[in-house]
PDB file of C-alpha atoms in Angstrom:
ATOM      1  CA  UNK A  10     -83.730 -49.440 -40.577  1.00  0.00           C
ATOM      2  CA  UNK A  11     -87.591 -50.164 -40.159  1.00  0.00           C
ATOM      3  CA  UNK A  12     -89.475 -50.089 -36.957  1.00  0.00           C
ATOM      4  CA  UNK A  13     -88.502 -53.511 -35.542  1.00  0.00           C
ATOM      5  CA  UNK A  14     -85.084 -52.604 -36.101  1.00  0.00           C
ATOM      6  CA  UNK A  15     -84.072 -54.721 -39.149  1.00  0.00           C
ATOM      7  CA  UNK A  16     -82.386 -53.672 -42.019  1.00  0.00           C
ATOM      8  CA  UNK A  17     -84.590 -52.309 -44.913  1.00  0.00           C
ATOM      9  CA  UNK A  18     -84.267 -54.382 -47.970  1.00  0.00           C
ATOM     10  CA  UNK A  19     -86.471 -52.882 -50.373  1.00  0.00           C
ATOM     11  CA  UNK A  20     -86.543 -49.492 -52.104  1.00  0.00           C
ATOM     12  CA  UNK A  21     -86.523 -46.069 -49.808  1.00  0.00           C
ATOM     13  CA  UNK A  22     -89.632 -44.312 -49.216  1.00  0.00           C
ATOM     14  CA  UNK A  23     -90.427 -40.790 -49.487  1.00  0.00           C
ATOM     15  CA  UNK A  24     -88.536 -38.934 -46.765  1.00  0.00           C
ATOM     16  CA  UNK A  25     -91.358 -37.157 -43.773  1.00  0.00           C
ATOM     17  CA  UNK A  26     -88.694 -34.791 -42.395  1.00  0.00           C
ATOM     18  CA  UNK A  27     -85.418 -34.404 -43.093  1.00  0.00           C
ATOM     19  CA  UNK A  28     -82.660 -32.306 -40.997  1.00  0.00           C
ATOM     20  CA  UNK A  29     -79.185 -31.565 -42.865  1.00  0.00           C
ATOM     21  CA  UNK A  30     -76.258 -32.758 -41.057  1.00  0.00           C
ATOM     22  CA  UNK A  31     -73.322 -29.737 -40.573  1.00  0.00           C
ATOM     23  CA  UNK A  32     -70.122 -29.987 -39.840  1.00  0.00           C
ATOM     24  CA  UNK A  33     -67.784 -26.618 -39.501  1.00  0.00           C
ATOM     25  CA  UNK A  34     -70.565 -24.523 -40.320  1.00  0.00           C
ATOM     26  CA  UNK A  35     -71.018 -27.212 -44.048  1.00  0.00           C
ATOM     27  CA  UNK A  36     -73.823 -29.191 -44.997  1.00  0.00           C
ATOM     28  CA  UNK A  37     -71.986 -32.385 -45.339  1.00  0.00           C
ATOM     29  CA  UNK A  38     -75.039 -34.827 -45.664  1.00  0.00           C
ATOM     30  CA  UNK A  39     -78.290 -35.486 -44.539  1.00  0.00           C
ATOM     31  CA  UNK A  40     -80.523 -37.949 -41.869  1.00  0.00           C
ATOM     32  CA  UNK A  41     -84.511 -38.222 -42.937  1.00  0.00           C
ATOM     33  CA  UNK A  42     -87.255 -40.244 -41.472  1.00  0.00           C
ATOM     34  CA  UNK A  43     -89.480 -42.031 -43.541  1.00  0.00           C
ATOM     35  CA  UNK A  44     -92.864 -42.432 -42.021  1.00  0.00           C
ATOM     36  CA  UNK A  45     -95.974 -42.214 -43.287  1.00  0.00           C
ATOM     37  CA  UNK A  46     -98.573 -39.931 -42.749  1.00  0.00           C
ATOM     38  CA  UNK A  47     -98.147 -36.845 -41.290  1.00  0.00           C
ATOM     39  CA  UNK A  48     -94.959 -36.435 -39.173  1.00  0.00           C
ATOM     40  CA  UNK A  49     -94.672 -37.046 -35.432  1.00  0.00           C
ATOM     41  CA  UNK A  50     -94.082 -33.899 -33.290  1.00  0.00           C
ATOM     42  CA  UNK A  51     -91.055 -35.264 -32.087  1.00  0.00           C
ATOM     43  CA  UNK A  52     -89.492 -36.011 -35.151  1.00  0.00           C
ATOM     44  CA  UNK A  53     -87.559 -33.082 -35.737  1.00  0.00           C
ATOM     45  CA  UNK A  54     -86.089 -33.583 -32.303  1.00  0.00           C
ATOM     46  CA  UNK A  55     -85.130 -37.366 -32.850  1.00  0.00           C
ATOM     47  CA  UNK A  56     -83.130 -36.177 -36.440  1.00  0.00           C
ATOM     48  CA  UNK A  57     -81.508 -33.370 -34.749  1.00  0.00           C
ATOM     49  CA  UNK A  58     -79.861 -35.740 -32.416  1.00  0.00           C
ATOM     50  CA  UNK A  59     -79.040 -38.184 -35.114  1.00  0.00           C
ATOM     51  CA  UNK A  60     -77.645 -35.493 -37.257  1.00  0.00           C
ATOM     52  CA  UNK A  61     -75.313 -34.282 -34.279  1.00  0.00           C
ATOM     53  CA  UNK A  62     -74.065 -38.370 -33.914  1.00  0.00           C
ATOM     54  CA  UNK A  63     -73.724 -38.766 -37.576  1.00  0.00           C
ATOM     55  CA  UNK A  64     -70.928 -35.487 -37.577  1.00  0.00           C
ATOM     56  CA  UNK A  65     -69.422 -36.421 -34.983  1.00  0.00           C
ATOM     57  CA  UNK A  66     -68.770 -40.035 -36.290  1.00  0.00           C
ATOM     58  CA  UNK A  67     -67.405 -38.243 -39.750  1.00  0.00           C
ATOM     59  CA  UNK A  68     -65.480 -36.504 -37.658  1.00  0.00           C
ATOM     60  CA  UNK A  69     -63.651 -39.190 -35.616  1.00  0.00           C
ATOM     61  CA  UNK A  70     -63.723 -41.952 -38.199  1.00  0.00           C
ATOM     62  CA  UNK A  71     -63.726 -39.970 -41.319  1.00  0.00           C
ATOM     63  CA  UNK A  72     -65.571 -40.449 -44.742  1.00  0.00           C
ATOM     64  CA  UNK A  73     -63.479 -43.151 -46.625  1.00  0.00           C
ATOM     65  CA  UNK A  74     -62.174 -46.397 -46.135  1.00  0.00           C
ATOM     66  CA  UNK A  75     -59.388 -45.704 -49.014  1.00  0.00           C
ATOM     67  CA  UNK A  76     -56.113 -44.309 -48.366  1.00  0.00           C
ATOM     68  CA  UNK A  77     -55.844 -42.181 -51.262  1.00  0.00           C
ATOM     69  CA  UNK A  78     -56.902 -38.662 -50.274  1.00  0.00           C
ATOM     70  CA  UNK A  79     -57.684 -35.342 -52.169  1.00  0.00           C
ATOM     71  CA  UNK A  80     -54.348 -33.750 -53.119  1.00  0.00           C
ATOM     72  CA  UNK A  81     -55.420 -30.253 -52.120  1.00  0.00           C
ATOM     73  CA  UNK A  82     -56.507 -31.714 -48.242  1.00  0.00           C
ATOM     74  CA  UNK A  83     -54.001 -33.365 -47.800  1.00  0.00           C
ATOM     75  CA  UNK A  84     -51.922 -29.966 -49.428  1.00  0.00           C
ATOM     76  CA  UNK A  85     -53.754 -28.038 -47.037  1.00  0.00           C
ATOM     77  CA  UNK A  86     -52.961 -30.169 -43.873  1.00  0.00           C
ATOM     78  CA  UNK A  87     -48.710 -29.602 -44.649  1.00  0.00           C
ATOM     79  CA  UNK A  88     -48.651 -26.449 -45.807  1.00  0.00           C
ATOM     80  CA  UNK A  89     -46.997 -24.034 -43.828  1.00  0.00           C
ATOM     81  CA  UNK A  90     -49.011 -20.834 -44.916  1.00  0.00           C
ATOM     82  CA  UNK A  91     -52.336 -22.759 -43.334  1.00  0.00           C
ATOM     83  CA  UNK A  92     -53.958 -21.424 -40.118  1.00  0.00           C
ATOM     84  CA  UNK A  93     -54.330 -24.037 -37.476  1.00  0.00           C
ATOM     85  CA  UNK A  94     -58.593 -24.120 -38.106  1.00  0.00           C
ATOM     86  CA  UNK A  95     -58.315 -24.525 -41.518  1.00  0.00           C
ATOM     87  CA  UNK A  96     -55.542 -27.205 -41.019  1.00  0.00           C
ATOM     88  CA  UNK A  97     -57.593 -28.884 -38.337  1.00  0.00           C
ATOM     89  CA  UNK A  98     -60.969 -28.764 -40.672  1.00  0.00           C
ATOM     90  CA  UNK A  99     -58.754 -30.922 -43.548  1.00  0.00           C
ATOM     91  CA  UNK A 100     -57.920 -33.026 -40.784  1.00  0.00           C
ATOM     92  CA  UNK A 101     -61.326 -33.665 -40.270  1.00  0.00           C
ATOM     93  CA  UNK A 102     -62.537 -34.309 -43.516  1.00  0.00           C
ATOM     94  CA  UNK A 103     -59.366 -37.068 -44.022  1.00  0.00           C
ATOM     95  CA  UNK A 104     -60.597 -38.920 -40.876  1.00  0.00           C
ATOM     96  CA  UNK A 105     -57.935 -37.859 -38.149  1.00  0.00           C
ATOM     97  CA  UNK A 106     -59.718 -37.150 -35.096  1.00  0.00           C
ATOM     98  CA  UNK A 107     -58.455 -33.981 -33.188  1.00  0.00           C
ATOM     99  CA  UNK A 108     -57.388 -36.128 -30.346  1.00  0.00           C
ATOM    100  CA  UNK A 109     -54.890 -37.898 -32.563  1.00  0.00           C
ATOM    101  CA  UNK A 110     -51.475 -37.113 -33.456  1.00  0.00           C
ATOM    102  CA  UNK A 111     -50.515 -36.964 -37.342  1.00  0.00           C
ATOM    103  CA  UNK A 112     -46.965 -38.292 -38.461  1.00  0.00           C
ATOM    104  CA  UNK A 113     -46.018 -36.904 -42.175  1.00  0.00           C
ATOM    105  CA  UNK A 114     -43.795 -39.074 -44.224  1.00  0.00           C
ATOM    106  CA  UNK A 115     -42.205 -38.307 -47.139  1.00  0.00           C
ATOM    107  CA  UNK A 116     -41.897 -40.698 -50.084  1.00  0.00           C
ATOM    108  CA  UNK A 117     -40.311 -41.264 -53.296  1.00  0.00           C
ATOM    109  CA  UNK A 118     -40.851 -44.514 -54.989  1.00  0.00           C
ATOM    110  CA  UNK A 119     -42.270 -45.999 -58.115  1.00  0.00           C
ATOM    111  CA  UNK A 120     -45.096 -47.300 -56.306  1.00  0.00           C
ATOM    112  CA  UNK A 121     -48.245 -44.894 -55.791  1.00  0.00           C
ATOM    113  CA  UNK A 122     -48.081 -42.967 -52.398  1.00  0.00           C
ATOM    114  CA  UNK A 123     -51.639 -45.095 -51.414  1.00  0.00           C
ATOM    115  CA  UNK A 124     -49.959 -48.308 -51.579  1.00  0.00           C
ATOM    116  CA  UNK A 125     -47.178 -47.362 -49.556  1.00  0.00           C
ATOM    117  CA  UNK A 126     -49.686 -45.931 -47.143  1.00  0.00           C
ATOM    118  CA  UNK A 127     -51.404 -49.496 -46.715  1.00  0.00           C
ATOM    119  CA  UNK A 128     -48.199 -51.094 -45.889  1.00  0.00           C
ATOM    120  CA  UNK A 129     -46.868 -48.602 -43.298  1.00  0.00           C
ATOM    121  CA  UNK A 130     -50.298 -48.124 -41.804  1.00  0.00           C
ATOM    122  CA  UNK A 131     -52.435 -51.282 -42.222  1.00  0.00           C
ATOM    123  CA  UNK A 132     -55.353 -50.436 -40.178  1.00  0.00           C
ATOM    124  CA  UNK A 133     -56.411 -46.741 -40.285  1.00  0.00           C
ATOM    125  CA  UNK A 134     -56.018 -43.716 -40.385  1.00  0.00           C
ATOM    126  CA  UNK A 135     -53.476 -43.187 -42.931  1.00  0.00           C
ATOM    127  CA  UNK A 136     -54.000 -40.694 -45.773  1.00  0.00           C
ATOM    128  CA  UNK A 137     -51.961 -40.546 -48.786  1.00  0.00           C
ATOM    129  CA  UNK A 138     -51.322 -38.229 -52.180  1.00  0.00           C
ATOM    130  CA  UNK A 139     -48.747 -37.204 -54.605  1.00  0.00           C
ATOM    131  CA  UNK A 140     -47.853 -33.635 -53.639  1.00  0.00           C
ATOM    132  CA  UNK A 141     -45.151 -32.110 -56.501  1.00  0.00           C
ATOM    133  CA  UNK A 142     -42.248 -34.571 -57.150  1.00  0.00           C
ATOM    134  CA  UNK A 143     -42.878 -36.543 -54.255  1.00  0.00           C
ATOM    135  CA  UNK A 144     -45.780 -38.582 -52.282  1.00  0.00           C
ATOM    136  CA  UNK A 145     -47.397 -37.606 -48.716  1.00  0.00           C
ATOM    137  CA  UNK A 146     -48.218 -39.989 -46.168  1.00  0.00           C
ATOM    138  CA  UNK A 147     -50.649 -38.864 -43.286  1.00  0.00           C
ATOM    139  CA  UNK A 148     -50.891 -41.280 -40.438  1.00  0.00           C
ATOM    140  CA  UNK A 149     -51.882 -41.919 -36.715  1.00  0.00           C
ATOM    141  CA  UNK A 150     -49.004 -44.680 -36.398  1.00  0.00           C
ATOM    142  CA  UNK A 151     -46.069 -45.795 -38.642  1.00  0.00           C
ATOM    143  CA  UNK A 152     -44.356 -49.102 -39.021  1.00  0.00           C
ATOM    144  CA  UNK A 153     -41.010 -48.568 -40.510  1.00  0.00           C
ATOM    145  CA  UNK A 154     -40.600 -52.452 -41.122  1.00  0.00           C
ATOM    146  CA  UNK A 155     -43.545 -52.137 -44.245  1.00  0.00           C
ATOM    147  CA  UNK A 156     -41.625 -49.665 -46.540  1.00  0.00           C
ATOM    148  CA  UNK A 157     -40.885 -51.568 -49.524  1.00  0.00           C
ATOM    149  CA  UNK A 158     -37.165 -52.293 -50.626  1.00  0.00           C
ATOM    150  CA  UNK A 159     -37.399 -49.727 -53.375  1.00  0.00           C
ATOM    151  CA  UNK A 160     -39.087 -46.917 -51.598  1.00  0.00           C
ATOM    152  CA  UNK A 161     -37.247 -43.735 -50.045  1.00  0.00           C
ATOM    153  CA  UNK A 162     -38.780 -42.168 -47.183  1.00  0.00           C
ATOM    154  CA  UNK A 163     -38.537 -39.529 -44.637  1.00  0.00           C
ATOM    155  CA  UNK A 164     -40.173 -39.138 -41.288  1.00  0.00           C
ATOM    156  CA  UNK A 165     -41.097 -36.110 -39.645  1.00  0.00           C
ATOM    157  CA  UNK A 166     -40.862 -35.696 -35.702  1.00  0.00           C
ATOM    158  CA  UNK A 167     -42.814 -32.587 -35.028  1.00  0.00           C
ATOM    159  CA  UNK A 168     -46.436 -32.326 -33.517  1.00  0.00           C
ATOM    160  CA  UNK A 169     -47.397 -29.777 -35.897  1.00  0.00           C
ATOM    161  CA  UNK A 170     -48.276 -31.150 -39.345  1.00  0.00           C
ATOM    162  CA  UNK A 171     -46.749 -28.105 -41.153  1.00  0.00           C
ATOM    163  CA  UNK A 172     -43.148 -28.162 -39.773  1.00  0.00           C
ATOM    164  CA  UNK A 173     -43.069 -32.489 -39.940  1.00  0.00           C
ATOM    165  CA  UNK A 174     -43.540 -31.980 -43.500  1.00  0.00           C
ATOM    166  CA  UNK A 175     -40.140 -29.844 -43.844  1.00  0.00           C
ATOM    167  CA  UNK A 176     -38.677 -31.996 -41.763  1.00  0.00           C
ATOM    168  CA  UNK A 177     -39.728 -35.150 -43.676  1.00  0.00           C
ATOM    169  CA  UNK A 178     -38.761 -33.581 -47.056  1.00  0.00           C
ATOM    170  CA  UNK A 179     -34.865 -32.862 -45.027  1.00  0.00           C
ATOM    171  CA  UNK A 180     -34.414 -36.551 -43.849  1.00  0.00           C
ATOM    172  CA  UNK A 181     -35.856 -37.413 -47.488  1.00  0.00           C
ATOM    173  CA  UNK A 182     -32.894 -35.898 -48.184  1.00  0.00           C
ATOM    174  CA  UNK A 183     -30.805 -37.984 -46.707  1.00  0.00           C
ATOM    175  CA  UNK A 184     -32.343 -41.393 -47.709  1.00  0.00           C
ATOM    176  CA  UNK A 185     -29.955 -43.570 -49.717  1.00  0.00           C
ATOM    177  CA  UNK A 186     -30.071 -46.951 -50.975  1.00  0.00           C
ATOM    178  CA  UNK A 187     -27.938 -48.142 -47.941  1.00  0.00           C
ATOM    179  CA  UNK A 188     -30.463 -46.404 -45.368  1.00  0.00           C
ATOM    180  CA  UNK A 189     -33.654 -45.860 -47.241  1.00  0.00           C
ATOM    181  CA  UNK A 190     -35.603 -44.560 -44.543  1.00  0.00           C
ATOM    182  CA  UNK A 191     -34.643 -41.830 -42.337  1.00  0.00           C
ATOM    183  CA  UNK A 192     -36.027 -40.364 -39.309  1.00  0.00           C
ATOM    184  CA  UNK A 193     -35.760 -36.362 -38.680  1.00  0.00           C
ATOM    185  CA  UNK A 194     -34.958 -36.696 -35.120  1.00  0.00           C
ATOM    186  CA  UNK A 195     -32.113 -39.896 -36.129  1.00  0.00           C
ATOM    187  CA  UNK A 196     -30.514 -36.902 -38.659  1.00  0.00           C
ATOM    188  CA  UNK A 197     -29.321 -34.605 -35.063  1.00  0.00           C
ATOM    189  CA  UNK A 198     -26.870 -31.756 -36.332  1.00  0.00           C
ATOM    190  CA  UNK A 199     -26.633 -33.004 -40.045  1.00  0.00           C
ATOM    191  CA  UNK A 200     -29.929 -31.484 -40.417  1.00  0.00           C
ATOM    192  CA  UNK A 201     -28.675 -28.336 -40.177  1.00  0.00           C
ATOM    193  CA  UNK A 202     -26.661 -28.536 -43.378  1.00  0.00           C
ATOM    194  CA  UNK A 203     -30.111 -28.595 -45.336  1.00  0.00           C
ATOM    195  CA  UNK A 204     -30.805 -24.954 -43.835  1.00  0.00           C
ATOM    196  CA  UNK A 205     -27.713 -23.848 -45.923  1.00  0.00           C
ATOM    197  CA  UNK A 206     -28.305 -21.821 -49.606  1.00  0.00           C
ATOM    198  CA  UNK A 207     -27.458 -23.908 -52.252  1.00  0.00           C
ATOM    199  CA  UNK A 208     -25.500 -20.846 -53.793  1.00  0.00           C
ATOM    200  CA  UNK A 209     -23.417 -20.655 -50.014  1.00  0.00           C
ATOM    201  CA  UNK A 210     -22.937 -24.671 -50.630  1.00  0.00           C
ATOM    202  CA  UNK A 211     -22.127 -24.612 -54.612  1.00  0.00           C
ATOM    203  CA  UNK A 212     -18.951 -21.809 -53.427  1.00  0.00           C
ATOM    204  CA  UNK A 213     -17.742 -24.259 -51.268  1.00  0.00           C
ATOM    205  CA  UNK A 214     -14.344 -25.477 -51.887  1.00  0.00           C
ATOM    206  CA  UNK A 215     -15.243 -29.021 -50.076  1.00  0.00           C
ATOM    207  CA  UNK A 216     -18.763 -29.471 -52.381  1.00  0.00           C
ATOM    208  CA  UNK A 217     -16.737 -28.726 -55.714  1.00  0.00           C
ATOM    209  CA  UNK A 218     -13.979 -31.315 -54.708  1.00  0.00           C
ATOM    210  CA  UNK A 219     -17.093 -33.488 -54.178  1.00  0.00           C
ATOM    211  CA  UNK A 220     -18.479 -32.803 -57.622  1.00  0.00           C
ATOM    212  CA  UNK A 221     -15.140 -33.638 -59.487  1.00  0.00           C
ATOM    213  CA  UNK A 222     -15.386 -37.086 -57.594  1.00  0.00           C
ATOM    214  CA  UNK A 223     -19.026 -37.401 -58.765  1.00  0.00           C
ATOM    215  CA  UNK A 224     -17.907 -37.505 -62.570  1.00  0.00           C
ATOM    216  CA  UNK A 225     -16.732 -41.222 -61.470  1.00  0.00           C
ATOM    217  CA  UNK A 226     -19.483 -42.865 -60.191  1.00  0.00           C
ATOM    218  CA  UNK A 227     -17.075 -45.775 -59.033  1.00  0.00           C
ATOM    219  CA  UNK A 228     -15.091 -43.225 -56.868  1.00  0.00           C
ATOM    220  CA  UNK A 229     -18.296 -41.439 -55.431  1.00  0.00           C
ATOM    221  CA  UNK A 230     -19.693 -44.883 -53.974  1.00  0.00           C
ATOM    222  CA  UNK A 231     -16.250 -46.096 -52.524  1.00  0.00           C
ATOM    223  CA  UNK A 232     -16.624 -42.363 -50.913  1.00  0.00           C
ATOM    224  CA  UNK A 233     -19.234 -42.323 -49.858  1.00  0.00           C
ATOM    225  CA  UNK A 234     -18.853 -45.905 -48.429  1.00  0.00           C
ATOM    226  CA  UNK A 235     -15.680 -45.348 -46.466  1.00  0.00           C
ATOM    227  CA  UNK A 236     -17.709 -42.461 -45.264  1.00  0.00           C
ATOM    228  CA  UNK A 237     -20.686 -44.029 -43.856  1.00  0.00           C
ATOM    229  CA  UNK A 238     -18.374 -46.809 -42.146  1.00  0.00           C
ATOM    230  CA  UNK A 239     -15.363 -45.015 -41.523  1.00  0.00           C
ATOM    231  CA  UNK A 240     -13.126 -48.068 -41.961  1.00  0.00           C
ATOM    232  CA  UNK A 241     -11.682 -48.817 -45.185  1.00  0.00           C
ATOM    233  CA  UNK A 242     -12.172 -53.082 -44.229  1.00  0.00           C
ATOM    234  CA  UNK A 243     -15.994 -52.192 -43.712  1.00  0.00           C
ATOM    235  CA  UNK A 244     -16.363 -50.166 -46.839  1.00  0.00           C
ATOM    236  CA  UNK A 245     -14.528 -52.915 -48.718  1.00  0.00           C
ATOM    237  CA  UNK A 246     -17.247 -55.461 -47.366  1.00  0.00           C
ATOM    238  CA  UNK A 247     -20.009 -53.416 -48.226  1.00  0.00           C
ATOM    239  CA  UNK A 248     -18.821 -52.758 -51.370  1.00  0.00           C
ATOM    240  CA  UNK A 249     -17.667 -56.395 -52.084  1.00  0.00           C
ATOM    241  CA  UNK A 250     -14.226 -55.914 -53.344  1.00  0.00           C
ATOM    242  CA  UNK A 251     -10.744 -56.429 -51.347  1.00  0.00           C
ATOM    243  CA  UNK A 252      -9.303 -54.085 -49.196  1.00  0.00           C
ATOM    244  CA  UNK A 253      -6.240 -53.131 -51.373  1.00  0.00           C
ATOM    245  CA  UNK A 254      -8.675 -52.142 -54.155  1.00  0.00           C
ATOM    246  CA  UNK A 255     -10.665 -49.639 -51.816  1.00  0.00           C
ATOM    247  CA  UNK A 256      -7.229 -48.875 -50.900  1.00  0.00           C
ATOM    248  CA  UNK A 257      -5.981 -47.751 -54.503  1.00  0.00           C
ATOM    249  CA  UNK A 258      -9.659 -45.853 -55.032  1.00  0.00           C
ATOM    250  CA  UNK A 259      -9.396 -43.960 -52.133  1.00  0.00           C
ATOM    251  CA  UNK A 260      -5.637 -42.833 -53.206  1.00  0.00           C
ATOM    252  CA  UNK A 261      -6.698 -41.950 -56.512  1.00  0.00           C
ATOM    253  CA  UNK A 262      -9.980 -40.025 -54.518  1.00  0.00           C
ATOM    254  CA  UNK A 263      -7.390 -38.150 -52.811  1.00  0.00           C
ATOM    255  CA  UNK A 264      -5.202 -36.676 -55.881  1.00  0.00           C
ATOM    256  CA  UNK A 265      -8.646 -34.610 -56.085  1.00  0.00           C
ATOM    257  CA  UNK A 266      -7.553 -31.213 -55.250  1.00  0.00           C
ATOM    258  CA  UNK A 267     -10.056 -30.591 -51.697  1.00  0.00           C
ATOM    259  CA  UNK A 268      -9.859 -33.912 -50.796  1.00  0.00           C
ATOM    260  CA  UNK A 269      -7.162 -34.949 -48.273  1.00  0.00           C
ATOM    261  CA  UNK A 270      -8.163 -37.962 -46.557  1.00  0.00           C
ATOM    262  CA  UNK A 271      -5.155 -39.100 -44.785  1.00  0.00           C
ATOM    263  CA  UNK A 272      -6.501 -37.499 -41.460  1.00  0.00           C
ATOM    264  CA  UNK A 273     -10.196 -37.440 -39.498  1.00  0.00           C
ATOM    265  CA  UNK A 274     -10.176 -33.756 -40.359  1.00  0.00           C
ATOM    266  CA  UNK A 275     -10.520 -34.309 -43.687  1.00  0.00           C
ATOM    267  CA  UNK A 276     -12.519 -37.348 -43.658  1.00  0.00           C
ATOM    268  CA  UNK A 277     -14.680 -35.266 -41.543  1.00  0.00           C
ATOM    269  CA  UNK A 278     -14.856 -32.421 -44.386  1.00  0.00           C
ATOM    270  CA  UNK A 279     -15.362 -35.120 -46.885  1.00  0.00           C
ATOM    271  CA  UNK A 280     -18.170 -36.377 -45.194  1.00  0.00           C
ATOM    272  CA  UNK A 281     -19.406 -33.427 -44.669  1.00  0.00           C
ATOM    273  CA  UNK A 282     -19.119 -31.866 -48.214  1.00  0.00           C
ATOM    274  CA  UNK A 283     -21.060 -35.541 -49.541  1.00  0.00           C
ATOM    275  CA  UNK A 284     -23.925 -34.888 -47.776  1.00  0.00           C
ATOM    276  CA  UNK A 285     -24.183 -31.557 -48.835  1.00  0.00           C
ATOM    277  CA  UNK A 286     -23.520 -32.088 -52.550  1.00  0.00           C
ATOM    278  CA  UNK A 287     -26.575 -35.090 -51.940  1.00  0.00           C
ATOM    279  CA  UNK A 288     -28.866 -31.999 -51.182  1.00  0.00           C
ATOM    280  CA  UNK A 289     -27.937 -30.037 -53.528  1.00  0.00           C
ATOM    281  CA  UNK A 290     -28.526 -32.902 -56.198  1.00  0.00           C
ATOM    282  CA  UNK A 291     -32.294 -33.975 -54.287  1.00  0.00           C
TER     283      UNK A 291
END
């Protein structure tokens, strides 16, 4: 800005002192004065107090107006082997200010992690980057209603960036095409079947019944179906066929040897044993 206060329009002229800014202890930029002559004994004073505003505006508002985000930040921000200052520092540097809690979402999707990011999050923060098979969503506020039709997603509940991410990646889990988006803390004791070994759910008698049903992908969905309603009338609506055809799939279901489901018991197993084989299969 020149001296009147009016924006500079023509090229920059040699700097008269200049004072690095520093953020956690790392030169992240720099504030100069351009004045000419010699410099003013108070110059070094003014840029010290301009360097001290312009960190702590990087560090509330962040560097970037985009909401794709360096992998290994945002890697660095979830990962559970992070200390907290090191976690808090990527923070930082992805615009979250410390004051501000940080919702993880998990995403899968044909659509890049970024984009999905703009539509859950219009106004900032929100961060976003692929992160192994899936995508990572960092953001102050979430609006379920903006996933996309095709997307997946899970949410995480916790405070602590580190242990939202598990849980996101659990209710990811769970995300069908019939509920594509799934909150941790909606999940309640279902969640628990995700802290099982796969090699303690493969021995299962229930999850190899559920297996021989998933060779027939017309008898897993009328399954799984009658499962998430629990009425053979609703499945047969959401499935758009008559009730004496669910009827005759669900008898042949049950000539599966592990599968009896004649009584809640075993529609309770059977439920049960599908969302465990879904797991194991994720």
């Amino acid at each position: 800005m020149s001296p009147d206060g009016t924006q500079v329009s023509g090229p920059p002229s040699p700097a008269s002192t200049t004072v690095p800014i520093i953020l956690d202890e790392e030169e992240i930029g720099a504030v100069w004065l351009e004045r000419p002559g010699s410099p003013n004994p108070l110059d070094e004073v003014l840029l010290d107090r301009l360097a001290i505003a312009a960190a702590a505006a990087v560090e509330r508002y962040g560097p970037a107006h985009t909401t794709m985000a360096d992998p290994a930040l945002v890697e660095l921000v979830v990962s559970s082997d992070s200390d907290e200052a090191a976690r808090a520092r990527a923070l930082r540097l992805l615009g979250f200010a410390a004051d501000l809690p940080v919702h993880v979402i998990a995403v899968r999707s044909q659509l890049p992690p970024d984009r999905i990011g703009g539509l859950v999050r219009p106004a900032r923060p929100v961060k976003a980057a692929p992160l192994a098979d899936v995508g990572v969503i960092l953001a102050a506020a979430i609006d379920p209603a903006g996933f996309p039709a095709d997307v997946h997603a899970g949410i995480g509940a916790a405070e602590s960036p580190g242990r939202s991410w598990r849980q996101a990646r659990t209710a990811l889990c769970f995300a069908t095409p019939r509920e594509p988006v799934i909150r941790y803390d909606d999940l309640g004791a279902p969640a628990l079947l995700a802290e099982i070994s796969p090699d303690t759910s493969r021995d299962n008698t229930d999850v190899a019944a559920i297996v021989r049903v998933a060779g027939n992908p017309e008898d897993l969905e009328t399954l799984d179906a009658c499962c998430t309603t629990g009425s053979q009338r609703w499945a047969a609506s959401l499935l758009h066929l008559y009730h004496s055809s669910v009827a005759r799939r669900l008898e042949q279901i049950g000539t599966t040897p592990g599968i009896e489901l004649a009584d809640p018991t075993g529609q309770l197993r059977a439920r049960i044993a599908l969302t465990a084989w879904r797991l194991l299969n994720d």
